[in-house]
Amino acid sequence: MAKVTLTVNGEARTASVSPETTLLRLLREEFGLTGSKLGCDVGDCGACTVMVDGKSVNSCLMLAVQADGRDVVTIEGLATMERLHPLQQLFEDKGSLQCGFCGPGIIISAKALLDENPDPTEEEIRDALAGNLCRCTGYSKMIEAVRAVARAGRDERTAGSVA
Amino acid sequence: MKAFEVVVARNSRHAVALLAERVPTAKVKVIAGGTDLMADLKFAPSSHAPDVVVDISRADDLRHISMTDAGLSIGALVTHTEIMRSPVIRDLFPALLDAAHTIGAVQTRNLGTLGGNLVTAVPSVDSGPTLVALDARVTLLSPAGQRAMPLADFFVGPRKTALKPDELLVDILIPRENLGKPACFLKFGLRKGQALALVNVAASFWVDWDRNVFVAPRIALGAVAPKVIHASSAQAYLEGRAIEPAAMAEAGRLAVGDAKPINDFRASAEYRRDLIAVLSRRALEGAYALAQSKRSGKVAGGLQASRRGER
Ligand SMILES: Cc1cc2nc3c(=O)[nH]c(=O)nc-3n(C[C@H](O)[C@H](O)[C@H](O)COP(=O)(O)OP(=O)(O)OC[C@H]3O[C@@H](n4cnc5c(N)ncnc54)[C@H](O)[C@@H]3O)c2cc1C
C-alpha cells in the first residue's frame, strides 16, 4: 500500500491506497467525492477532469501517488453553502446541462481557463472545452455561460477600477 | 488493471539507478504524464502488464527548455502545454508550438510530455515531424552512460524505438545550426479537437536570399509510413532550386512517392496520398512565409497560429 497526502479543496487529506489506484478512484472511493465522474476511463471524455496545482487534468490517467503533496480542486470545492460558483450559477441560469454527467468536468475545465485567462475569446473557450464531451445538449449554451461569467468578471473589474 | 509497485524517481540519475536495479528481475515501465501508459495498462493483457512502474514525473531536472552550446535543449518531461507557453520556442520554432497545440485537448497537454510522445512512437506522433525536419537529436541515459542519435533513427517502427529497457530518454536537442530555421507544421485530422492525424507534415528550409533558392530543405511526414520519415526525393529535388510555387507543388507530388500510406477506418490510402501532396506544398509555403516575415523583422506566430487569429 502507498500512503498519499494531498490537499483536496483546501483541506489536507491522507489515504492509504494500492499503488495502481488512479487519482479519480482515490477521490471517489476513499474521499467520497463522487462529483468527478468515471466516463471513458482513457482520457477521451473529460468527465473526470479536476485541477492539480491549478491545471486541468484527466484524473483517470493520473496515479494517486503522482498527486501526493499536490493541490487538487474538484467540483465539490467550488460552491459554498450560501452561494454557487458563478460558473455553476450561469450553467443553471442558461440551462447549459441536461443529464449533467459531463457538468463537473466541463465546469472545472472552464474554471481552469478563467483562472488563467479571465477574458477569453470564443475560440479560446472552445479550445479549453475540447477535451470534454457532452452527449445531451450540445455546447452552445455552455459556451454562452462561460462567456457570461467572463463578461460579469469584466464588468466587476471595470466597476472596481472606476470606484 | 493488474496491481503493480510504484517507485518514485527524484531525478533522472535516480530513475536510471532504479531501472538498473529492477529491470533484470521484473517487467518495468516508466510513467511520465501517463496519458499513453495509463490507457494502455487498462486494456493490457496481464501478461504485458508491468510489475514495477518507475514514476519520473518528479524528476525536475528533465523539465528544462534551455539554450546550450549544442543548441536548444528540451527536457523529456516538458509538457505540451509548456511548449506552447515557451517564449523561446515561440520565437525560434513556432511550428513546434503549433504541433503541441494539436495534441489531444488541454487536459492531455497539461499532463502529456514530449518524451512520452516520442517514446510511444505511434506513426502519427504529432511532435515527430517538426523535430525530424529540424534534424533533432535525442539523448538516452543508462547506467552505462549516455548515447545520442538522430530522432529519425530513434523511431524504429509503429510503437518501436531504439530505447532499451534500462534506458531513459532525457533530452531532445535541436542543433545549433538549425536555430531559427523556418519551419511549418500542418496536421489534418477528422475533427479540430482531439483527433489523431490522418497525415501530418513539417517542412523546413533556409533561404539563400541572393539567389532565392532552397537550402537544406526538409520535409518530414507522419502517419503515412511505419514511422515518421523524410520525404527524401522531394528534399533532393528542392535542394538549390529556385523558390517558386511550381517547385513547391512538384515537391508535394514527389513526397507522395516517398510515403507508404495504408487504408484504415479513418481514411483510404488514396485520400492520404492526396493529403500528402497538398499538405507538403502548404507546409513549404508556410515555412517560406515565416522566412519572409522573419527577414522583414516581423514577429510571427506560425501559419496555424496566424490562421487561427484570422477566424
Ligand atoms: C485523449 C488523448 C488524446 C491524445 N491525442 C494525441 C494527439 O492528438 N497527438 C499525439 O501525438 N498524441 C496524442 N495522445 C497521446 C499522448 O497524450 C502523448 O503521446 C503524450 O505526449 C504522452 O506523454 P506522457 O508523458 O503522458 O507519456 P506516458 O504515458 O507517461 O508514457 C508513454 C510511454 O513512454 C514511456 N516514457 C515516457 N517518458 C519516458 C522517458 N523520459 N524515457 C523513457 N521512456 C519514457 C513510458 O514508459 C510509456 O511507454 C493523446 C492521448 C490522449 C489520452
Short mmCIF file of C-alpha atoms and ligand atoms in Angstrom, two decimals:
data_model
loop_
_atom_site.label_atom_id
_atom_site.label_comp_id
_atom_site.label_asym_id
_atom_site.label_seq_id
_atom_site.Cartn_x
_atom_site.Cartn_y
_atom_site.Cartn_z
CA MET A 1 0.00 0.00 0.00
CA ALA A 2 1.10 3.56 -0.63
CA LYS A 3 0.40 6.47 1.68
CA VAL A 4 -0.81 9.60 -0.12
CA THR A 5 -1.16 13.03 1.45
CA LEU A 6 -2.62 15.84 -0.59
CA THR A 7 -4.76 18.95 -0.38
CA VAL A 8 -8.28 18.47 -1.68
CA ASN A 9 -10.47 21.55 -1.96
CA GLY A 10 -8.29 23.33 0.59
CA GLU A 11 -8.24 20.51 3.16
CA ALA A 12 -5.31 18.21 3.91
CA ARG A 13 -6.31 14.59 3.28
CA THR A 14 -4.46 11.33 3.71
CA ALA A 15 -5.22 7.86 2.44
CA SER A 16 -3.54 4.52 2.04
CA VAL A 17 -4.13 3.06 -1.42
CA SER A 18 -2.77 0.27 -3.59
CA PRO A 19 -0.17 1.78 -5.95
CA GLU A 20 -2.15 1.32 -9.18
CA THR A 21 -5.07 3.39 -7.83
CA THR A 22 -5.91 6.39 -10.01
CA LEU A 23 -6.48 9.86 -8.60
CA LEU A 24 -10.11 9.54 -9.72
CA ARG A 25 -10.65 6.39 -7.65
CA LEU A 26 -8.93 7.96 -4.68
CA LEU A 27 -11.29 10.94 -4.84
CA ARG A 28 -14.45 8.92 -5.38
CA GLU A 29 -13.87 5.82 -3.31
CA GLU A 30 -11.61 6.95 -0.46
CA PHE A 31 -12.80 10.52 -0.03
CA GLY A 32 -16.42 10.07 -1.18
CA LEU A 33 -16.10 12.94 -3.66
CA THR A 34 -18.28 11.48 -6.39
CA GLY A 35 -18.73 14.71 -8.36
CA SER A 36 -15.87 13.78 -10.68
CA LYS A 37 -17.22 11.06 -12.95
CA LEU A 38 -15.79 7.86 -14.36
CA GLY A 39 -16.70 8.00 -18.05
CA CYS A 40 -14.41 6.51 -20.70
CA ASP A 41 -11.52 5.83 -18.27
CA VAL A 42 -8.94 6.57 -21.02
CA GLY A 43 -8.76 10.37 -21.20
CA ASP A 44 -11.14 10.97 -24.10
CA CYS A 45 -14.33 12.21 -22.42
CA GLY A 46 -13.16 14.63 -19.70
CA ALA A 47 -15.86 13.66 -17.17
CA CYS A 48 -13.12 13.05 -14.57
CA THR A 49 -11.45 16.49 -15.03
CA VAL A 50 -10.04 18.01 -11.84
CA MET A 51 -7.42 20.69 -11.22
CA VAL A 52 -4.00 19.66 -9.94
CA ASP A 53 -1.75 22.56 -8.94
CA GLY A 54 -4.01 24.86 -10.93
CA LYS A 55 -4.03 22.83 -14.16
CA SER A 56 -6.89 20.74 -15.50
CA VAL A 57 -6.07 17.06 -15.90
CA ASN A 58 -7.89 13.80 -16.51
CA SER A 59 -7.86 12.21 -13.06
CA CYS A 60 -8.46 8.78 -14.63
CA LEU A 61 -4.98 8.96 -16.18
CA MET A 62 -3.09 10.10 -13.09
CA LEU A 63 -1.94 7.75 -10.39
CA ALA A 64 -2.97 8.75 -6.87
CA VAL A 65 0.70 8.57 -5.83
CA GLN A 66 1.53 11.11 -8.55
CA ALA A 67 -0.83 13.54 -6.79
CA ASP A 68 0.98 13.10 -3.45
CA GLY A 69 1.78 16.53 -2.00
CA ARG A 70 -0.23 18.35 -4.67
CA ASP A 71 -3.19 20.69 -4.52
CA VAL A 72 -6.36 19.23 -6.02
CA VAL A 73 -9.62 21.06 -6.73
CA THR A 74 -12.77 19.14 -7.65
CA ILE A 75 -16.30 20.31 -8.44
CA GLU A 76 -17.14 19.94 -4.73
CA GLY A 77 -14.65 22.73 -3.99
CA LEU A 78 -16.45 25.45 -5.93
CA ALA A 79 -19.71 26.28 -4.15
CA THR A 80 -20.26 27.35 -0.55
CA MET A 81 -23.46 26.63 1.38
CA GLU A 82 -24.60 30.18 0.62
CA ARG A 83 -23.53 30.64 -2.94
CA LEU A 84 -22.91 28.69 -6.11
CA HIS A 85 -19.73 29.44 -8.02
CA PRO A 86 -20.55 31.93 -10.83
CA LEU A 87 -19.94 29.19 -13.41
CA GLN A 88 -22.38 26.86 -11.67
CA GLN A 89 -24.92 29.68 -11.36
CA LEU A 90 -24.73 30.61 -15.04
CA PHE A 91 -24.82 26.98 -16.20
CA GLU A 92 -28.06 26.75 -14.21
CA ASP A 93 -29.47 30.09 -15.43
CA LYS A 94 -28.79 29.27 -19.07
CA GLY A 95 -29.90 25.61 -18.90
CA SER A 96 -26.48 24.55 -20.15
CA LEU A 97 -26.75 20.97 -18.94
CA GLN A 98 -29.31 18.24 -19.38
CA CYS A 99 -28.35 14.93 -17.76
CA GLY A 100 -25.42 16.64 -16.04
CA PHE A 101 -22.90 13.80 -16.21
CA CYS A 102 -20.34 15.89 -18.10
CA GLY A 103 -21.04 19.00 -15.99
CA PRO A 104 -18.41 18.69 -13.25
CA GLY A 105 -15.66 18.14 -15.81
CA ILE A 106 -16.85 20.94 -18.07
CA ILE A 107 -17.13 23.41 -15.20
CA ILE A 108 -13.65 22.52 -13.92
CA SER A 109 -12.21 22.98 -17.43
CA ALA A 110 -13.95 26.35 -17.68
CA LYS A 111 -12.66 27.37 -14.25
CA ALA A 112 -9.10 26.39 -15.19
CA LEU A 113 -9.45 28.59 -18.28
CA LEU A 114 -10.91 31.62 -16.47
CA ASP A 115 -8.35 31.40 -13.65
CA GLU A 116 -5.59 31.94 -16.21
CA ASN A 117 -7.42 33.96 -18.82
CA PRO A 118 -10.37 35.87 -17.31
CA ASP A 119 -11.48 37.32 -20.64
CA PRO A 120 -11.22 34.54 -23.25
CA THR A 121 -12.39 34.72 -26.86
CA GLU A 122 -14.99 32.23 -28.05
CA GLU A 123 -12.22 30.36 -29.87
CA GLU A 124 -10.27 30.09 -26.62
CA ILE A 125 -13.35 28.81 -24.78
CA ARG A 126 -13.92 26.16 -27.45
CA ASP A 127 -10.27 25.12 -27.25
CA ALA A 128 -10.47 24.89 -23.45
CA LEU A 129 -13.57 22.67 -23.58
CA ALA A 130 -12.43 20.45 -26.48
CA GLY A 131 -11.48 17.67 -24.06
CA ASN A 132 -14.94 17.46 -22.50
CA LEU A 133 -17.63 15.54 -24.33
CA CYS A 134 -21.35 16.16 -23.84
CA ARG A 135 -23.86 13.82 -25.44
CA CYS A 136 -27.10 15.62 -24.44
CA THR A 137 -27.37 19.33 -25.03
CA GLY A 138 -24.61 20.38 -27.35
CA TYR A 139 -22.12 23.02 -26.41
CA SER A 140 -23.65 26.38 -27.36
CA LYS A 141 -25.28 27.12 -24.00
CA MET A 142 -22.17 26.08 -22.12
CA ILE A 143 -20.08 28.47 -24.17
CA GLU A 144 -22.69 31.18 -23.57
CA ALA A 145 -22.49 30.53 -19.84
CA VAL A 146 -18.69 30.78 -19.79
CA ARG A 147 -18.86 34.00 -21.83
CA ALA A 148 -21.41 35.42 -19.40
CA VAL A 149 -19.17 34.66 -16.42
CA ALA A 150 -16.25 36.31 -18.19
CA ARG A 151 -18.42 39.34 -19.02
CA ALA A 152 -19.58 39.66 -15.40
CA GLY A 153 -15.96 39.48 -14.25
CA ARG A 154 -15.01 42.16 -16.74
CA ASP A 155 -17.87 44.44 -15.57
CA GLU A 156 -16.77 43.93 -11.98
CA ARG A 157 -13.18 44.78 -12.82
CA THR A 158 -14.27 47.90 -14.73
CA ALA A 159 -16.55 48.99 -11.86
CA GLY A 160 -13.67 48.34 -9.45
CA SER A 161 -11.27 50.49 -11.42
CA VAL A 162 -13.81 53.33 -11.70
CA ALA A 163 -14.66 53.29 -7.98
CA MET B 1 -5.84 -3.07 -14.07
CA LYS B 2 -3.26 -5.51 -12.72
CA ALA B 3 -1.61 -4.50 -9.45
CA PHE B 4 1.92 -3.12 -9.68
CA GLU B 5 4.50 -1.48 -7.48
CA VAL B 6 5.31 2.22 -7.99
CA VAL B 7 8.76 3.62 -7.26
CA VAL B 8 9.24 7.38 -7.42
CA ALA B 9 12.41 8.78 -9.02
CA ARG B 10 13.78 12.03 -7.55
CA ASN B 11 15.73 12.90 -10.70
CA SER B 12 16.98 11.33 -13.92
CA ARG B 13 20.05 9.68 -12.29
CA HIS B 14 17.83 8.14 -9.64
CA ALA B 15 15.41 6.94 -12.31
CA VAL B 16 18.22 5.24 -14.21
CA ALA B 17 19.52 3.65 -11.00
CA LEU B 18 16.02 2.33 -10.30
CA LEU B 19 15.79 0.92 -13.82
CA ALA B 20 19.20 -0.75 -13.46
CA GLU B 21 18.13 -2.30 -10.19
CA ARG B 22 14.70 -3.57 -11.26
CA VAL B 23 14.88 -4.35 -14.99
CA PRO B 24 16.93 -7.57 -14.64
CA THR B 25 14.27 -9.25 -12.50
CA ALA B 26 10.94 -7.59 -13.26
CA LYS B 27 8.79 -6.17 -16.03
CA VAL B 28 9.37 -2.44 -15.59
CA LYS B 29 7.65 0.58 -17.19
CA VAL B 30 8.40 4.27 -16.85
CA ILE B 31 5.49 6.65 -16.29
CA ALA B 32 5.73 10.37 -17.06
CA GLY B 33 2.36 12.06 -17.72
CA GLY B 34 0.65 8.69 -18.02
CA THR B 35 -1.64 9.79 -20.86
CA ASP B 36 -0.49 6.92 -23.06
CA LEU B 37 0.63 4.42 -20.45
CA MET B 38 -2.45 4.52 -18.19
CA ALA B 39 -4.82 3.98 -21.10
CA ASP B 40 -2.62 1.09 -22.29
CA LEU B 41 -2.46 -0.51 -18.84
CA LYS B 42 -6.22 -0.52 -18.51
CA PHE B 43 -6.51 -2.67 -21.62
CA ALA B 44 -3.24 -4.59 -21.46
CA PRO B 45 -3.45 -8.35 -21.09
CA SER B 46 -1.92 -9.15 -17.70
CA SER B 47 0.95 -10.92 -19.47
CA HIS B 48 2.04 -7.48 -20.77
CA ALA B 49 1.34 -5.57 -17.58
CA PRO B 50 4.36 -4.28 -15.63
CA ASP B 51 5.31 -5.45 -12.15
CA VAL B 52 7.05 -2.18 -11.38
CA VAL B 53 6.31 1.35 -12.57
CA VAL B 54 9.05 3.97 -12.22
CA ASP B 55 7.40 7.37 -11.78
CA ILE B 56 9.61 10.08 -13.33
CA SER B 57 7.00 12.85 -13.05
CA ARG B 58 9.00 14.46 -10.21
CA ALA B 59 12.39 14.30 -11.95
CA ASP B 60 12.55 18.08 -12.28
CA ASP B 61 15.98 18.04 -13.96
CA LEU B 62 14.14 16.82 -17.09
CA ARG B 63 11.87 19.86 -17.19
CA HIS B 64 14.11 22.48 -18.80
CA ILE B 65 13.88 24.36 -22.08
CA SER B 66 17.34 25.87 -22.35
CA MET B 67 19.87 27.20 -24.80
CA THR B 68 23.21 25.38 -24.71
CA ASP B 69 26.35 25.44 -26.84
CA ALA B 70 24.97 22.48 -28.77
CA GLY B 71 21.58 24.08 -29.48
CA LEU B 72 18.10 24.24 -27.96
CA SER B 73 17.74 21.54 -25.34
CA ILE B 74 14.26 20.38 -24.30
CA GLY B 75 13.94 18.03 -21.32
CA ALA B 76 11.91 14.87 -21.82
CA LEU B 77 9.42 15.87 -19.09
CA VAL B 78 8.42 19.18 -20.68
CA THR B 79 4.67 19.05 -21.29
CA HIS B 80 2.89 20.06 -24.47
CA THR B 81 1.36 23.00 -22.56
CA GLU B 82 4.83 24.15 -21.50
CA ILE B 83 6.00 24.01 -25.13
CA MET B 84 3.00 26.15 -26.14
CA ARG B 85 3.91 28.73 -23.50
CA SER B 86 7.66 28.86 -24.00
CA PRO B 87 8.76 32.29 -25.29
CA VAL B 88 11.98 30.77 -26.73
CA ILE B 89 10.04 28.18 -28.71
CA ARG B 90 7.50 30.76 -29.86
CA ASP B 91 10.34 32.91 -31.12
CA LEU B 92 12.55 30.24 -32.72
CA PHE B 93 10.18 27.44 -33.69
CA PRO B 94 6.50 28.43 -33.84
CA ALA B 95 5.93 25.13 -35.72
CA LEU B 96 6.70 23.22 -32.51
CA LEU B 97 4.11 25.30 -30.68
CA ASP B 98 1.56 24.65 -33.43
CA ALA B 99 2.28 20.91 -33.21
CA ALA B 100 1.90 20.87 -29.42
CA HIS B 101 -1.41 22.71 -29.74
CA THR B 102 -2.85 19.96 -31.96
CA ILE B 103 -2.21 17.22 -29.40
CA GLY B 104 -5.34 15.95 -27.64
CA ALA B 105 -7.03 18.62 -25.54
CA VAL B 106 -5.97 20.92 -22.68
CA GLN B 107 -6.07 18.09 -20.09
CA THR B 108 -3.89 15.83 -22.26
CA ARG B 109 -1.44 18.64 -22.98
CA ASN B 110 -1.16 19.54 -19.29
CA LEU B 111 -0.06 16.01 -18.38
CA GLY B 112 1.41 14.64 -21.61
CA THR B 113 5.14 15.12 -22.09
CA LEU B 114 7.33 15.48 -25.15
CA GLY B 115 9.40 12.46 -24.04
CA GLY B 116 6.31 10.28 -23.61
CA ASN B 117 5.02 11.33 -27.02
CA LEU B 118 8.29 10.36 -28.75
CA VAL B 119 8.76 7.09 -26.82
CA THR B 120 5.21 5.97 -27.60
CA ALA B 121 6.20 6.45 -31.25
CA VAL B 122 2.86 5.93 -32.94
CA PRO B 123 3.26 6.69 -36.68
CA SER B 124 1.02 9.77 -36.23
CA VAL B 125 3.11 11.18 -33.33
CA ASP B 126 2.44 14.90 -33.61
CA SER B 127 5.74 16.08 -32.09
CA GLY B 128 7.63 13.92 -34.58
CA PRO B 129 7.57 15.63 -37.98
CA THR B 130 8.73 19.10 -36.89
CA LEU B 131 11.57 17.72 -34.79
CA VAL B 132 12.64 15.32 -37.56
CA ALA B 133 12.51 18.19 -40.08
CA LEU B 134 14.80 20.18 -37.76
CA ASP B 135 17.29 17.26 -37.51
CA ALA B 136 16.63 16.93 -33.77
CA ARG B 137 18.76 14.51 -31.75
CA VAL B 138 17.73 12.58 -28.66
CA THR B 139 19.89 11.67 -25.68
CA LEU B 140 19.35 8.40 -23.84
CA LEU B 141 20.73 7.78 -20.36
CA SER B 142 21.52 4.39 -18.83
CA PRO B 143 23.85 3.11 -16.11
CA ALA B 144 26.42 2.58 -18.90
CA GLY B 145 26.32 6.30 -19.75
CA GLN B 146 24.76 8.49 -22.41
CA ARG B 147 24.23 7.95 -26.10
CA ALA B 148 22.73 10.30 -28.64
CA MET B 149 21.20 9.71 -32.05
CA PRO B 150 19.06 11.48 -34.62
CA LEU B 151 15.37 11.34 -33.70
CA ALA B 152 14.75 9.91 -37.19
CA ASP B 153 16.80 6.83 -36.17
CA PHE B 154 15.31 6.66 -32.66
CA PHE B 155 11.98 5.89 -34.32
CA VAL B 156 12.14 2.28 -35.50
CA GLY B 157 8.56 1.34 -36.37
CA PRO B 158 4.99 1.58 -35.07
CA ARG B 159 5.36 1.92 -31.28
CA LYS B 160 9.01 0.81 -31.58
CA THR B 161 12.06 2.89 -30.73
CA ALA B 162 15.77 2.33 -30.16
CA LEU B 163 15.23 2.74 -26.40
CA LYS B 164 16.46 -0.21 -24.32
CA PRO B 165 14.52 -1.32 -21.22
CA ASP B 166 17.10 0.20 -18.84
CA GLU B 167 17.37 3.49 -20.74
CA LEU B 168 15.66 6.80 -20.13
CA LEU B 169 15.03 9.42 -22.80
CA VAL B 170 16.38 12.55 -21.15
CA ASP B 171 16.84 15.25 -23.75
CA ILE B 172 15.72 16.43 -27.17
CA LEU B 173 18.18 18.74 -28.91
CA ILE B 174 17.63 20.99 -31.92
CA PRO B 175 21.18 21.53 -33.15
CA ARG B 176 22.69 24.99 -33.08
CA GLU B 177 22.98 25.21 -36.87
CA ASN B 178 19.18 24.93 -37.12
CA LEU B 179 18.25 27.55 -34.51
CA GLY B 180 15.58 29.73 -36.06
CA LYS B 181 15.40 27.65 -39.24
CA PRO B 182 11.96 28.49 -40.65
CA ALA B 183 9.60 25.53 -40.26
CA CYS B 184 5.89 24.88 -40.59
CA PHE B 185 3.80 22.01 -39.17
CA LEU B 186 0.38 21.03 -40.52
CA LYS B 187 -1.92 18.29 -39.29
CA PHE B 188 -5.03 17.01 -40.95
CA GLY B 189 -7.46 15.15 -38.70
CA LEU B 190 -11.16 14.40 -38.96
CA ARG B 191 -12.03 16.97 -36.28
CA LYS B 192 -10.31 20.07 -34.92
CA GLY B 193 -10.20 18.84 -31.32
CA GLN B 194 -8.90 15.51 -30.02
CA ALA B 195 -8.26 13.86 -33.35
CA LEU B 196 -5.26 11.85 -34.45
CA ALA B 197 -3.62 12.86 -37.72
CA LEU B 198 -4.60 11.24 -41.00
CA VAL B 199 -1.45 12.91 -42.22
CA ASN B 200 0.89 15.35 -40.50
CA VAL B 201 3.71 17.17 -42.23
CA ALA B 202 6.52 19.52 -41.34
CA ALA B 203 8.66 21.44 -43.81
CA SER B 204 11.77 23.42 -43.06
CA PHE B 205 14.47 25.12 -45.13
CA TRP B 206 16.84 28.04 -45.18
CA VAL B 207 16.57 30.61 -47.91
CA ASP B 208 19.56 31.87 -49.86
CA TRP B 209 18.09 35.35 -50.40
CA ASP B 210 20.69 36.40 -53.01
CA ARG B 211 19.72 33.59 -55.33
CA ASN B 212 16.25 32.90 -53.84
CA VAL B 213 16.86 29.15 -53.63
CA PHE B 214 16.08 26.40 -51.11
CA VAL B 215 18.96 25.47 -48.80
CA ALA B 216 18.93 22.29 -46.68
CA PRO B 217 15.24 21.60 -47.36
CA ARG B 218 13.48 19.04 -45.17
CA ILE B 219 10.01 17.55 -45.42
CA ALA B 220 9.00 15.08 -42.70
CA LEU B 221 5.80 13.04 -42.96
CA GLY B 222 3.84 11.34 -40.19
CA ALA B 223 1.04 8.74 -40.23
CA VAL B 224 1.88 7.58 -43.76
CA ALA B 225 4.63 5.03 -43.05
CA PRO B 226 5.55 2.78 -40.10
CA LYS B 227 7.37 5.74 -38.60
CA VAL B 228 7.99 9.43 -39.26
CA ILE B 229 10.00 9.67 -42.48
CA HIS B 230 11.90 12.22 -44.52
CA ALA B 231 10.41 12.75 -47.97
CA SER B 232 13.86 12.12 -49.44
CA SER B 233 13.15 12.53 -53.12
CA ALA B 234 11.23 15.77 -52.51
CA GLN B 235 14.12 17.07 -50.41
CA ALA B 236 16.68 16.16 -53.10
CA TYR B 237 14.53 17.85 -55.74
CA LEU B 238 14.32 21.11 -53.80
CA GLU B 239 17.98 21.47 -52.81
CA GLY B 240 19.40 24.52 -54.57
CA ARG B 241 16.24 25.00 -56.64
CA ALA B 242 14.59 28.39 -57.18
CA ILE B 243 11.81 29.09 -54.69
CA GLU B 244 8.59 29.32 -56.66
CA PRO B 245 5.07 27.87 -56.40
CA ALA B 246 5.61 25.27 -59.12
CA ALA B 247 8.63 23.83 -57.28
CA MET B 248 6.64 23.55 -54.05
CA ALA B 249 3.79 21.79 -55.84
CA GLU B 250 6.21 19.37 -57.53
CA ALA B 251 7.89 18.61 -54.19
CA GLY B 252 4.44 17.78 -52.80
CA ARG B 253 3.85 15.33 -55.65
CA LEU B 254 7.26 13.74 -55.11
CA ALA B 255 6.60 13.39 -51.37
CA VAL B 256 3.66 11.10 -52.19
CA GLY B 257 6.12 8.63 -53.71
CA ASP B 258 8.26 8.70 -50.57
CA ALA B 259 5.37 7.51 -48.38
CA LYS B 260 3.51 4.21 -47.94
CA PRO B 261 0.11 5.19 -46.59
CA ILE B 262 -2.35 2.49 -45.52
CA ASN B 263 -6.11 2.04 -45.72
CA ASP B 264 -7.78 2.06 -42.34
CA PHE B 265 -11.06 3.05 -40.72
CA ARG B 266 -10.03 6.72 -40.67
CA ALA B 267 -9.20 7.14 -44.35
CA SER B 268 -8.18 5.36 -47.54
CA ALA B 269 -4.58 5.26 -48.73
CA GLU B 270 -5.67 7.20 -51.81
CA TYR B 271 -7.10 10.02 -49.72
CA ARG B 272 -3.92 10.10 -47.65
CA ARG B 273 -1.82 10.36 -50.82
CA ASP B 274 -3.81 13.43 -51.89
CA LEU B 275 -3.32 14.91 -48.43
CA ILE B 276 0.45 14.37 -48.57
CA ALA B 277 0.76 16.35 -51.80
CA VAL B 278 -1.41 19.22 -50.60
CA LEU B 279 -0.08 19.44 -47.04
CA SER B 280 3.57 19.20 -48.14
CA ARG B 281 3.07 22.08 -50.55
CA ARG B 282 1.24 24.16 -47.93
CA ALA B 283 3.91 23.44 -45.31
CA LEU B 284 6.59 24.65 -47.74
CA GLU B 285 4.51 27.78 -48.38
CA GLY B 286 4.11 28.26 -44.63
CA ALA B 287 7.82 27.92 -43.96
CA TYR B 288 8.56 30.39 -46.75
CA ALA B 289 6.03 32.89 -45.38
CA LEU B 290 7.71 32.59 -41.99
CA ALA B 291 11.16 33.04 -43.57
CA GLN B 292 9.95 36.23 -45.26
CA SER B 293 8.35 37.64 -42.15
CA LYS B 294 11.45 36.83 -40.07
CA ARG B 295 13.56 38.59 -42.66
CA SER B 296 11.38 41.68 -42.58
CA GLY B 297 11.67 41.59 -38.79
CA LYS B 298 8.05 40.89 -38.04
CA VAL B 299 7.20 38.62 -35.15
CA ALA B 300 5.37 35.60 -36.50
CA GLY B 301 3.22 33.10 -34.66
CA GLY B 302 3.37 30.27 -37.20
CA LEU B 303 0.98 29.55 -40.02
CA GLN B 304 -1.66 27.75 -37.97
CA ALA B 305 -1.43 30.35 -35.22
CA SER B 306 -1.95 33.22 -37.64
CA ARG B 307 -4.79 31.38 -39.38
CA ARG B 308 -6.46 30.83 -36.04
CA GLY B 309 -6.14 34.53 -35.38
CA GLU B 310 -7.88 35.39 -38.65
CA ARG B 311 -11.07 33.48 -37.86
C1 LIG C 1 -7.38 11.88 -25.18
C2 LIG C 1 -5.99 11.76 -25.75
C3 LIG C 1 -5.69 12.41 -26.94
C4 LIG C 1 -4.41 12.33 -27.48
N1 LIG C 1 -4.16 12.99 -28.65
C5 LIG C 1 -2.93 12.92 -29.19
C6 LIG C 1 -2.65 13.63 -30.40
O1 LIG C 1 -3.50 14.32 -30.96
N2 LIG C 1 -1.40 13.53 -30.93
C7 LIG C 1 -0.42 12.79 -30.33
O2 LIG C 1 0.69 12.75 -30.85
N3 LIG C 1 -0.65 12.11 -29.18
C8 LIG C 1 -1.87 12.16 -28.61
N4 LIG C 1 -2.13 11.48 -27.44
C9 LIG C 1 -1.07 10.66 -26.86
C10 LIG C 1 -0.33 11.22 -25.64
O3 LIG C 1 -1.02 12.21 -24.97
C11 LIG C 1 1.05 11.75 -25.96
O4 LIG C 1 1.79 10.79 -26.65
C12 LIG C 1 1.81 12.17 -24.69
O5 LIG C 1 2.75 13.12 -25.07
C13 LIG C 1 2.49 11.04 -23.94
O6 LIG C 1 3.27 11.59 -22.87
P1 LIG C 1 3.10 11.09 -21.37
O7 LIG C 1 4.07 11.85 -20.56
O8 LIG C 1 1.70 11.13 -20.96
O9 LIG C 1 3.60 9.57 -21.55
P2 LIG C 1 3.37 8.31 -20.62
O10 LIG C 1 2.01 7.77 -20.83
O11 LIG C 1 3.80 8.58 -19.23
O12 LIG C 1 4.44 7.33 -21.29
C14 LIG C 1 4.26 6.90 -22.62
C15 LIG C 1 5.33 5.84 -22.93
O13 LIG C 1 6.62 6.42 -22.95
C16 LIG C 1 7.45 5.86 -21.93
N5 LIG C 1 8.19 7.01 -21.42
C17 LIG C 1 7.68 8.22 -21.07
N6 LIG C 1 8.67 9.09 -20.78
C18 LIG C 1 9.83 8.40 -20.94
C19 LIG C 1 11.21 8.76 -20.80
N7 LIG C 1 11.60 10.02 -20.46
N8 LIG C 1 12.16 7.82 -21.04
C20 LIG C 1 11.78 6.57 -21.40
N9 LIG C 1 10.50 6.18 -21.57
C21 LIG C 1 9.54 7.08 -21.34
C22 LIG C 1 6.53 5.15 -21.00
O14 LIG C 1 7.14 4.05 -20.40
C23 LIG C 1 5.40 4.73 -21.92
O15 LIG C 1 5.74 3.55 -22.58
C24 LIG C 1 -3.41 11.56 -26.85
C25 LIG C 1 -3.71 10.92 -25.64
C26 LIG C 1 -4.98 11.01 -25.08
C27 LIG C 1 -5.27 10.32 -23.79
#
